[in-house]
Every structure is written in structure tokens, then in C-alpha cells.
Amino acid sequence: MKMLSILPLLAILSVHSIASAQEKVPFKIGMQADLSVPSGVALGLEARLPHLPWFKLGLSGTYTLAPGLRGNLLLDPINFPIAPVTNVDVGWQSPFTVPGIKNSPSSTWTYCDLQGGLAVGSRDGFRFMLLAGMSYLDGNVSGLQGFVNTSQGVSFGDPHFNGWVPNAKMSFNWLF
Amino acid sequence: MNTHRFFFLPFLTVACVSAHVSETVSFDQEVFFPGVLLPSSVTQTVEQSEPLDVSEAVSKLKDLGSPSVSISENSLSGDMSFVSHLKIALENGNDPTLTLVDMDIAPGETVQQFPVLVSGDQLFSHLASPAKVRFWITGKLPSAGTALHYHLSLSVSEQINKSL
């Protein structure tokens, strides 16, 4: 019964703390740079929305063997110098060929990274993060015709692929 | 099991590539049957063959996993008004000849889709070596010869699972 009587008080306190947090957290913008598989090198902007200190939205240009584009949502719930974080990326890799391979087919894909990891530094300033997880890739390969020797009259469609691969990311984030 | 192995087991389980690949391989070939010397009123059989070599592609696919193959189209088009019977077979020099089609043709047809007598996987297995598609047409054939267009389309799908 005592517990039940405390519940309304707890509810009032939590609403109050959320309201206070909402007042104290302004919109912030920053930069992010990372090195990852499958995105390659990425450089972009990140934004912390007002009232949501633990959510950061990002948009980056990426480059592996060709440019790409990636958006992300970072969940950074604990305001502490070392904290667990999770991240979701959605990206697109523009078509690329593999250098050094004669008549290399080209490949393009879209992907979604699901990652978890550890962040070090200030949540409102500089964060260094190590993340790992799995990526879902969906794409196709084109130009197989010149890559594989066949007899006359044989043609290949563009193979389509989808599946899961492991990912890893080393990331630097600054909020100004 | 050691404690540290047990700890790393979940990471090892997820550290693998699991992908599905689908692909279409087509074979389009104009098959020319030379003219016959006998009068066109006599029913005769002529034979022709065309090379079909996808052995390198088959080898690459087998390196990745175990592909599954289905035959999505197997057709012959052109003037077949004089053809009464058709046989198509695949030979690769190593395995027994694989008969794909052996059937009577309805008079007046120009395009025919043929049900294939073998499975896609049997066909794919034969294509591991350079092969020849052999055609036999029977009928009251024209003395000038005739050309027919053969189309074979395979749908290949493959599940790839690799541990890292």
C-alpha cells in the first residue's frame, strides 16, 4: 500500500524532470566522421533535436570505391563519459567496379546497419564511438557478360542479392 | 565448454555472411537446318547442334554454394508448319545425353513452349562442362533449308552462408 501511495509522487517527479530536461536541451548541430564496413569513409552532419538529448540524427556522404549517401539515428541515452549506444544507418552505395579486375562487373546496393557499441567522451560535445552489428544489404550486380567467358548466344541478367553481413564502425562526433 | 568460448559463441554465430542471390541465364540461338536433297513430300529427319558453354559461370556459382536452378522458358520459334516431331538434347561429352524435349508438334505452329523432361538441377549439372545442344526435326522439310530460333532461360538462385 505504501508503494501505491508513492506512485503518484513518482509520476509527478518524472513529468517534472522530463519537462526540465526539455527546457534545458536546445537544438544542436555538429559533425560526424567515421570509418566503417560497408559504408567506407563517411563525413557528414549530425543534429540533436530539441527536447530529445538522447537522439541524434545524421546525414553523411560516404565513399568506398564510389560515393554513397547515408542517414542515421543514434541513440545515446546515458549522459556519462563512457556509455552504451545504439545506431541505425540507412544508406545507398552508388555503382562501382572493382579496380584491378579486367571487365569487372559493377555493383550497387542499399543497406541498413543495426549497431551497438560504446561511446567515450561528452554526449553534448565530442564523442568517440566503437560500434559493431549486422547490415542488411539489397542490391544487384551488372555487367557480368564481359566478366565470364561463355559461348555465343548466352546472356546473363543482372543478379540480385540480399542478405546479412557483419559491420563495424569507428566514429567521431562533435556537437558544436 | 570453456567459459571464454561460451562467452564468444554469440559473436561467432552472428559473424557470418548470409545472402540470397538470384540470377537469370538465357541462351538464344538461331539454328539453321540445311536443305534436304529428297523431295519435300518425303518425311525426313535433319540434325543440327549449337555450342552452349557456361561452364565458367557454373564453376563460379558452385564455389559460392549450392545453386538451385529452374527452367523458366524453353521455346522454339519460326516457321514450323512442316515439322511433325522435335527432339532437343544436351551433350557434354562426359555424362549421358540429356533429352530435354522429345515430342510431336501440332501443324501450323510458329512459336512453341516445350515442357522440359528434366529438372533444372539436372540441366545445370550437365552445364558444368562445355556442352552442345543438339536438335532433330522431323517432317516434310523444305529443300532450301530453314532457320528456327531457340530460347532457353534458367532462373538460378543460391543461398550463400559463409562464416568469417
Tab-separated table of C-alpha atoms in Angstrom:
chain	number	residue	atom	x	y	z
A	1	MET	CA	0.000	0.000	0.000
A	2	LYS	CA	2.848	2.352	0.827
A	3	MET	CA	4.292	1.720	-2.613
A	4	LEU	CA	0.964	2.607	-4.217
A	5	SER	CA	0.835	5.921	-2.389
A	6	ILE	CA	4.333	6.776	-3.664
A	7	LEU	CA	3.442	6.112	-7.300
A	8	PRO	CA	1.595	9.421	-7.965
A	9	LEU	CA	4.539	11.287	-6.453
A	10	LEU	CA	6.983	9.432	-8.702
A	11	ALA	CA	4.821	10.185	-11.718
A	12	ILE	CA	4.753	13.909	-10.893
A	13	LEU	CA	8.518	13.944	-10.355
A	14	SER	CA	9.246	12.174	-13.626
A	15	VAL	CA	6.962	14.514	-15.596
A	16	HIS	CA	8.699	17.432	-13.935
A	17	SER	CA	12.178	16.088	-14.737
A	18	ILE	CA	11.216	15.459	-18.370
A	19	ALA	CA	9.823	18.998	-18.621
A	20	SER	CA	13.001	20.409	-17.112
A	21	ALA	CA	15.113	18.378	-19.500
A	22	GLN	CA	13.031	19.630	-22.390
A	23	GLU	CA	13.688	23.218	-21.394
A	24	LYS	CA	17.402	22.699	-20.932
A	25	VAL	CA	18.145	20.876	-24.170
A	26	PRO	CA	18.427	23.166	-27.152
A	27	PHE	CA	18.855	22.169	-30.783
A	28	LYS	CA	22.492	21.470	-31.543
A	29	ILE	CA	24.313	20.738	-34.734
A	30	GLY	CA	27.672	19.116	-35.278
A	31	MET	CA	29.880	16.991	-37.466
A	32	GLN	CA	30.484	13.289	-37.696
A	33	ALA	CA	33.256	11.343	-39.362
A	34	ASP	CA	33.677	7.615	-39.387
A	35	LEU	CA	35.325	4.638	-40.924
A	36	SER	CA	33.126	1.591	-41.383
A	37	VAL	CA	32.207	-1.511	-43.273
A	38	PRO	CA	30.190	-1.438	-45.547
A	39	SER	CA	29.987	2.400	-45.834
A	40	GLY	CA	33.710	3.111	-46.104
A	41	VAL	CA	34.790	6.608	-45.146
A	42	ALA	CA	31.967	8.938	-44.143
A	43	LEU	CA	31.769	12.645	-43.382
A	44	GLY	CA	28.608	14.493	-42.539
A	45	LEU	CA	26.433	16.498	-40.221
A	46	GLU	CA	24.624	15.453	-37.096
A	47	ALA	CA	21.857	17.201	-35.243
A	48	ARG	CA	20.462	16.810	-31.778
A	49	LEU	CA	16.819	17.712	-31.817
A	50	PRO	CA	15.397	19.930	-29.046
A	51	HIS	CA	13.813	18.098	-26.105
A	52	LEU	CA	15.466	14.810	-27.119
A	53	PRO	CA	19.031	14.791	-25.757
A	54	TRP	CA	19.488	11.082	-26.393
A	55	PHE	CA	18.572	11.143	-30.084
A	56	LYS	CA	20.976	12.342	-32.761
A	57	LEU	CA	20.129	12.413	-36.437
A	58	GLY	CA	22.894	12.357	-39.017
A	59	LEU	CA	23.371	12.668	-42.750
A	60	SER	CA	26.701	11.764	-44.334
A	61	GLY	CA	28.362	11.426	-47.664
A	62	THR	CA	30.270	8.152	-47.891
A	63	TYR	CA	33.000	6.810	-50.115
A	64	THR	CA	34.284	3.297	-50.680
A	65	LEU	CA	35.124	2.771	-54.334
A	66	ALA	CA	32.374	5.220	-55.290
A	67	PRO	CA	30.275	7.797	-53.463
A	68	GLY	CA	27.223	6.992	-51.395
A	69	LEU	CA	24.752	8.598	-49.054
A	70	ARG	CA	23.791	7.559	-45.535
A	71	GLY	CA	21.343	8.733	-42.904
A	72	ASN	CA	21.494	7.595	-39.299
A	73	LEU	CA	19.737	7.727	-35.979
A	74	LEU	CA	21.975	7.432	-32.921
A	75	LEU	CA	20.504	6.588	-29.542
A	76	ASP	CA	22.805	7.875	-26.817
A	77	PRO	CA	20.654	7.558	-23.695
A	78	ILE	CA	23.179	7.985	-20.889
A	79	ASN	CA	24.880	11.289	-20.237
A	80	PHE	CA	28.129	9.874	-18.917
A	81	PRO	CA	31.760	9.858	-20.187
A	82	ILE	CA	31.503	6.149	-21.039
A	83	ALA	CA	28.125	4.900	-22.183
A	84	PRO	CA	26.492	2.253	-24.368
A	85	VAL	CA	24.968	3.495	-27.619
A	86	THR	CA	22.944	2.021	-30.449
A	87	ASN	CA	22.741	3.214	-34.010
A	88	VAL	CA	20.674	2.602	-37.145
A	89	ASP	CA	22.011	3.582	-40.571
A	90	VAL	CA	20.139	3.584	-43.853
A	91	GLY	CA	22.314	4.114	-46.885
A	92	TRP	CA	22.839	3.833	-50.596
A	93	GLN	CA	26.029	2.874	-52.392
A	94	SER	CA	26.332	4.132	-55.957
A	95	PRO	CA	27.519	1.657	-58.638
A	96	PHE	CA	31.210	0.821	-58.561
A	97	THR	CA	33.615	-1.543	-60.266
A	98	VAL	CA	36.483	-3.314	-58.571
A	99	PRO	CA	39.814	-1.816	-59.647
A	100	GLY	CA	42.404	-4.218	-60.988
A	101	ILE	CA	39.833	-6.691	-62.296
A	102	LYS	CA	39.518	-6.706	-66.054
A	103	ASN	CA	35.926	-6.201	-67.246
A	104	SER	CA	34.833	-6.009	-63.622
A	105	PRO	CA	31.074	-6.100	-63.173
A	106	SER	CA	29.612	-3.169	-61.271
A	107	SER	CA	27.556	-3.390	-58.131
A	108	THR	CA	25.212	-1.115	-56.241
A	109	TRP	CA	23.145	-1.621	-53.090
A	110	THR	CA	21.084	-0.081	-50.373
A	111	TYR	CA	21.705	-1.109	-46.797
A	112	CYS	CA	20.544	-0.847	-43.236
A	113	ASP	CA	23.049	-1.146	-40.380
A	114	LEU	CA	21.952	-2.152	-36.907
A	115	GLN	CA	24.748	-1.433	-34.462
A	116	GLY	CA	25.544	-1.336	-30.806
A	117	GLY	CA	28.701	-0.188	-29.083
A	118	LEU	CA	30.453	2.030	-26.642
A	119	ALA	CA	30.828	5.823	-26.644
A	120	VAL	CA	33.580	7.727	-24.861
A	121	GLY	CA	33.507	11.481	-24.239
A	122	SER	CA	30.846	14.093	-23.715
A	123	ARG	CA	27.379	13.458	-25.079
A	124	ASP	CA	26.969	17.193	-25.660
A	125	GLY	CA	30.424	17.699	-27.156
A	126	PHE	CA	32.920	15.245	-28.540
A	127	ARG	CA	32.152	11.519	-28.640
A	128	PHE	CA	34.384	8.696	-29.871
A	129	MET	CA	32.462	5.517	-30.611
A	130	LEU	CA	33.194	1.930	-31.473
A	131	LEU	CA	30.184	0.076	-32.882
A	132	ALA	CA	29.509	-3.323	-34.380
A	133	GLY	CA	26.465	-5.201	-35.616
A	134	MET	CA	24.835	-6.583	-38.699
A	135	SER	CA	23.947	-4.954	-42.016
A	136	TYR	CA	21.137	-5.920	-44.353
A	137	LEU	CA	22.171	-5.360	-47.965
A	138	ASP	CA	19.923	-5.358	-51.007
A	139	GLY	CA	21.435	-4.753	-54.409
A	140	ASN	CA	22.407	-6.019	-57.796
A	141	VAL	CA	25.404	-6.678	-59.987
A	142	SER	CA	25.521	-5.638	-63.627
A	143	GLY	CA	27.959	-6.224	-66.464
A	144	LEU	CA	28.597	-9.925	-65.864
A	145	GLN	CA	28.581	-10.544	-69.608
A	146	GLY	CA	32.130	-9.367	-70.174
A	147	PHE	CA	33.416	-10.889	-66.954
A	148	VAL	CA	32.525	-14.534	-67.570
A	149	ASN	CA	33.561	-16.416	-70.703
A	150	THR	CA	30.635	-18.098	-72.427
A	151	SER	CA	29.689	-19.351	-75.842
A	152	GLN	CA	27.811	-17.151	-78.281
A	153	GLY	CA	24.142	-16.605	-77.517
A	154	VAL	CA	24.442	-16.794	-73.724
A	155	SER	CA	23.378	-13.744	-71.747
A	156	PHE	CA	23.174	-13.020	-68.039
A	157	GLY	CA	20.566	-10.919	-66.291
A	158	ASP	CA	21.699	-8.631	-63.510
A	159	PRO	CA	21.983	-10.830	-60.416
A	160	HIS	CA	20.043	-9.578	-57.434
A	161	PHE	CA	21.273	-10.218	-53.917
A	162	ASN	CA	20.102	-9.552	-50.402
A	163	GLY	CA	21.315	-10.721	-47.047
A	164	TRP	CA	23.074	-10.037	-43.793
A	165	VAL	CA	26.754	-9.259	-43.283
A	166	PRO	CA	28.641	-8.160	-40.181
A	167	ASN	CA	29.559	-4.500	-39.829
A	168	ALA	CA	31.895	-2.410	-37.700
A	169	LYS	CA	32.331	1.307	-37.291
A	170	MET	CA	34.794	3.718	-35.668
A	171	SER	CA	33.126	7.091	-35.330
A	172	PHE	CA	33.981	10.632	-34.181
A	173	ASN	CA	31.130	13.002	-33.383
A	174	TRP	CA	31.260	16.665	-32.416
A	175	LEU	CA	28.325	18.757	-31.306
A	176	PHE	CA	29.100	22.483	-31.513
B	1	MET	CA	32.918	-25.925	-22.935
B	2	ASN	CA	35.302	-23.321	-21.527
B	3	THR	CA	33.750	-20.173	-20.101
B	4	HIS	CA	35.501	-17.860	-22.539
B	5	ARG	CA	34.331	-19.953	-25.507
B	6	PHE	CA	30.778	-19.790	-24.249
B	7	PHE	CA	31.114	-16.002	-23.966
B	8	PHE	CA	32.278	-15.607	-27.562
B	9	LEU	CA	29.765	-18.038	-29.058
B	10	PRO	CA	27.038	-15.428	-29.751
B	11	PHE	CA	29.569	-13.227	-31.556
B	12	LEU	CA	30.805	-16.119	-33.678
B	13	THR	CA	27.225	-17.037	-34.555
B	14	VAL	CA	26.447	-13.610	-35.952
B	15	ALA	CA	29.832	-13.055	-37.596
B	16	CYS	CA	28.794	-14.738	-40.798
B	17	VAL	CA	27.515	-13.710	-44.193
B	18	SER	CA	24.070	-14.946	-45.103
B	19	ALA	CA	22.886	-13.847	-48.519
B	20	HIS	CA	20.489	-14.898	-51.237
B	21	VAL	CA	21.401	-14.370	-54.888
B	22	SER	CA	19.051	-14.735	-57.834
B	23	GLU	CA	20.019	-14.598	-61.480
B	24	THR	CA	18.656	-15.314	-64.945
B	25	VAL	CA	20.777	-17.013	-67.585
B	26	SER	CA	19.474	-17.090	-71.147
B	27	PHE	CA	20.581	-18.911	-74.266
B	28	ASP	CA	19.336	-17.521	-77.575
B	29	GLN	CA	20.460	-19.153	-80.746
B	30	GLU	CA	19.451	-19.105	-84.390
B	31	VAL	CA	19.568	-22.737	-85.549
B	32	PHE	CA	19.879	-23.235	-89.273
B	33	PHE	CA	18.799	-26.588	-90.681
B	34	PRO	CA	20.273	-27.145	-94.144
B	35	GLY	CA	18.073	-28.100	-97.080
B	36	VAL	CA	17.448	-31.713	-97.963
B	37	LEU	CA	18.025	-33.433	-101.255
B	38	LEU	CA	14.989	-35.666	-101.149
B	39	PRO	CA	11.644	-34.276	-102.352
B	40	SER	CA	9.705	-32.308	-99.771
B	41	SER	CA	6.861	-34.808	-99.891
B	42	VAL	CA	9.024	-37.331	-98.035
B	43	THR	CA	9.207	-37.226	-94.247
B	44	GLN	CA	12.799	-36.880	-93.142
B	45	THR	CA	14.832	-36.043	-90.068
B	46	VAL	CA	17.644	-33.463	-90.016
B	47	GLU	CA	20.032	-32.734	-87.202
B	48	GLN	CA	21.912	-29.645	-86.085
B	49	SER	CA	23.889	-28.703	-82.982
B	50	GLU	CA	24.957	-25.471	-81.321
B	51	PRO	CA	27.623	-24.971	-78.619
B	52	LEU	CA	26.446	-23.951	-75.151
B	53	ASP	CA	29.317	-23.184	-72.795
B	54	VAL	CA	28.540	-21.654	-69.415
B	55	SER	CA	30.991	-23.892	-67.551
B	56	GLU	CA	32.970	-20.963	-66.099
B	57	ALA	CA	29.830	-19.355	-64.676
B	58	VAL	CA	28.666	-22.688	-63.272
B	59	SER	CA	32.043	-23.201	-61.629
B	60	LYS	CA	31.914	-19.727	-60.020
B	61	LEU	CA	28.391	-20.330	-58.717
B	62	LYS	CA	29.365	-23.713	-57.289
B	63	ASP	CA	32.285	-22.072	-55.486
B	64	LEU	CA	29.811	-19.842	-53.637
B	65	GLY	CA	27.368	-22.552	-52.572
B	66	SER	CA	24.765	-24.925	-53.913
B	67	PRO	CA	22.713	-23.203	-56.593
B	68	SER	CA	19.133	-24.189	-57.279
B	69	VAL	CA	18.030	-23.967	-60.906
B	70	SER	CA	14.643	-23.956	-62.576
B	71	ILE	CA	13.863	-23.776	-66.272
B	72	SER	CA	11.701	-20.719	-66.818
B	73	GLU	CA	11.440	-20.888	-70.595
B	74	ASN	CA	12.272	-23.387	-73.314
B	75	SER	CA	10.941	-22.433	-76.706
B	76	LEU	CA	11.460	-22.659	-80.428
B	77	SER	CA	10.063	-20.092	-82.835
B	78	GLY	CA	9.907	-19.700	-86.576
B	79	ASP	CA	8.043	-21.436	-89.364
B	80	MET	CA	7.402	-24.930	-88.040
B	81	SER	CA	4.491	-25.730	-90.331
B	82	PHE	CA	6.464	-28.601	-91.844
B	83	VAL	CA	7.792	-30.002	-88.548
B	84	SER	CA	5.947	-33.008	-87.185
B	85	HIS	CA	8.367	-34.125	-84.490
B	86	LEU	CA	11.084	-32.398	-82.474
B	87	LYS	CA	13.839	-33.669	-80.245
B	88	ILE	CA	16.310	-31.492	-78.320
B	89	ALA	CA	19.122	-32.957	-76.229
B	90	LEU	CA	22.141	-31.732	-74.313
B	91	GLU	CA	25.517	-33.420	-74.649
B	92	ASN	CA	28.659	-32.550	-72.747
B	93	GLY	CA	30.947	-35.433	-73.671
B	94	ASN	CA	31.235	-36.671	-70.085
B	95	ASP	CA	27.716	-37.549	-68.978
B	96	PRO	CA	24.942	-39.462	-70.751
B	97	THR	CA	22.958	-37.382	-73.225
B	98	LEU	CA	20.186	-35.438	-71.524
B	99	THR	CA	16.976	-35.335	-73.548
B	100	LEU	CA	15.221	-32.016	-72.976
B	101	VAL	CA	12.362	-32.314	-75.455
B	102	ASP	CA	11.003	-35.256	-77.444
B	103	MET	CA	7.521	-34.578	-78.764
B	104	ASP	CA	5.194	-34.281	-81.727
B	105	ILE	CA	4.411	-30.778	-82.981
B	106	ALA	CA	0.940	-29.582	-83.864
B	107	PRO	CA	0.766	-28.464	-87.518
B	108	GLY	CA	0.874	-24.736	-88.266
B	109	GLU	CA	2.670	-23.644	-85.085
B	110	THR	CA	5.101	-20.719	-85.183
B	111	VAL	CA	6.134	-20.492	-81.534
B	112	GLN	CA	6.245	-23.428	-79.186
B	113	GLN	CA	6.900	-23.546	-75.468
B	114	PHE	CA	8.119	-27.002	-74.611
B	115	PRO	CA	7.821	-28.729	-71.297
B	116	VAL	CA	11.280	-29.957	-70.379
B	117	LEU	CA	11.735	-33.600	-69.483
B	118	VAL	CA	14.478	-32.971	-66.923
B	119	SER	CA	14.816	-30.837	-63.812
B	120	GLY	CA	16.701	-27.548	-63.771
B	121	ASP	CA	19.282	-29.010	-61.431
B	122	GLN	CA	19.972	-31.936	-63.802
B	123	LEU	CA	20.394	-29.473	-66.642
B	124	PHE	CA	22.672	-27.273	-64.553
B	125	SER	CA	24.821	-30.263	-63.614
B	126	HIS	CA	25.297	-31.048	-67.321
B	127	LEU	CA	26.351	-27.455	-67.980
B	128	ALA	CA	29.357	-27.806	-65.657
B	129	SER	CA	31.295	-28.872	-68.780
B	130	PRO	CA	31.156	-27.188	-72.192
B	131	ALA	CA	28.087	-28.655	-73.872
B	132	LYS	CA	26.241	-28.834	-77.169
B	133	VAL	CA	22.526	-28.508	-77.728
B	134	ARG	CA	21.518	-30.975	-80.422
B	135	PHE	CA	18.293	-30.540	-82.389
B	136	TRP	CA	16.462	-33.084	-84.520
B	137	ILE	CA	13.460	-32.040	-86.564
B	138	THR	CA	11.319	-34.480	-88.467
B	139	GLY	CA	8.836	-33.578	-91.175
B	140	LYS	CA	8.384	-32.801	-94.847
B	141	LEU	CA	11.284	-30.398	-94.888
B	142	PRO	CA	11.854	-27.634	-97.492
B	143	SER	CA	14.775	-28.072	-99.900
B	144	ALA	CA	16.048	-24.534	-99.208
B	145	GLY	CA	16.627	-25.199	-95.529
B	146	THR	CA	15.104	-23.360	-92.616
B	147	ALA	CA	16.118	-21.332	-89.562
B	148	LEU	CA	14.471	-21.619	-86.166
B	149	HIS	CA	15.129	-19.547	-83.069
B	150	TYR	CA	15.814	-21.446	-79.868
B	151	HIS	CA	15.429	-19.792	-76.460
B	152	LEU	CA	16.320	-21.371	-73.129
B	153	SER	CA	16.020	-19.380	-69.930
B	154	LEU	CA	17.174	-20.570	-66.497
B	155	SER	CA	16.395	-18.996	-63.142
B	156	VAL	CA	19.284	-19.573	-60.779
B	157	SER	CA	19.049	-18.891	-57.071
B	158	GLU	CA	21.616	-19.515	-54.416
B	159	GLN	CA	21.801	-19.238	-50.651
B	160	ILE	CA	25.278	-18.233	-49.512
B	161	ASN	CA	26.332	-18.832	-45.919
B	162	LYS	CA	29.927	-18.075	-45.031
B	163	SER	CA	31.431	-17.853	-41.568
B	164	LEU	CA	34.045	-15.210	-41.035
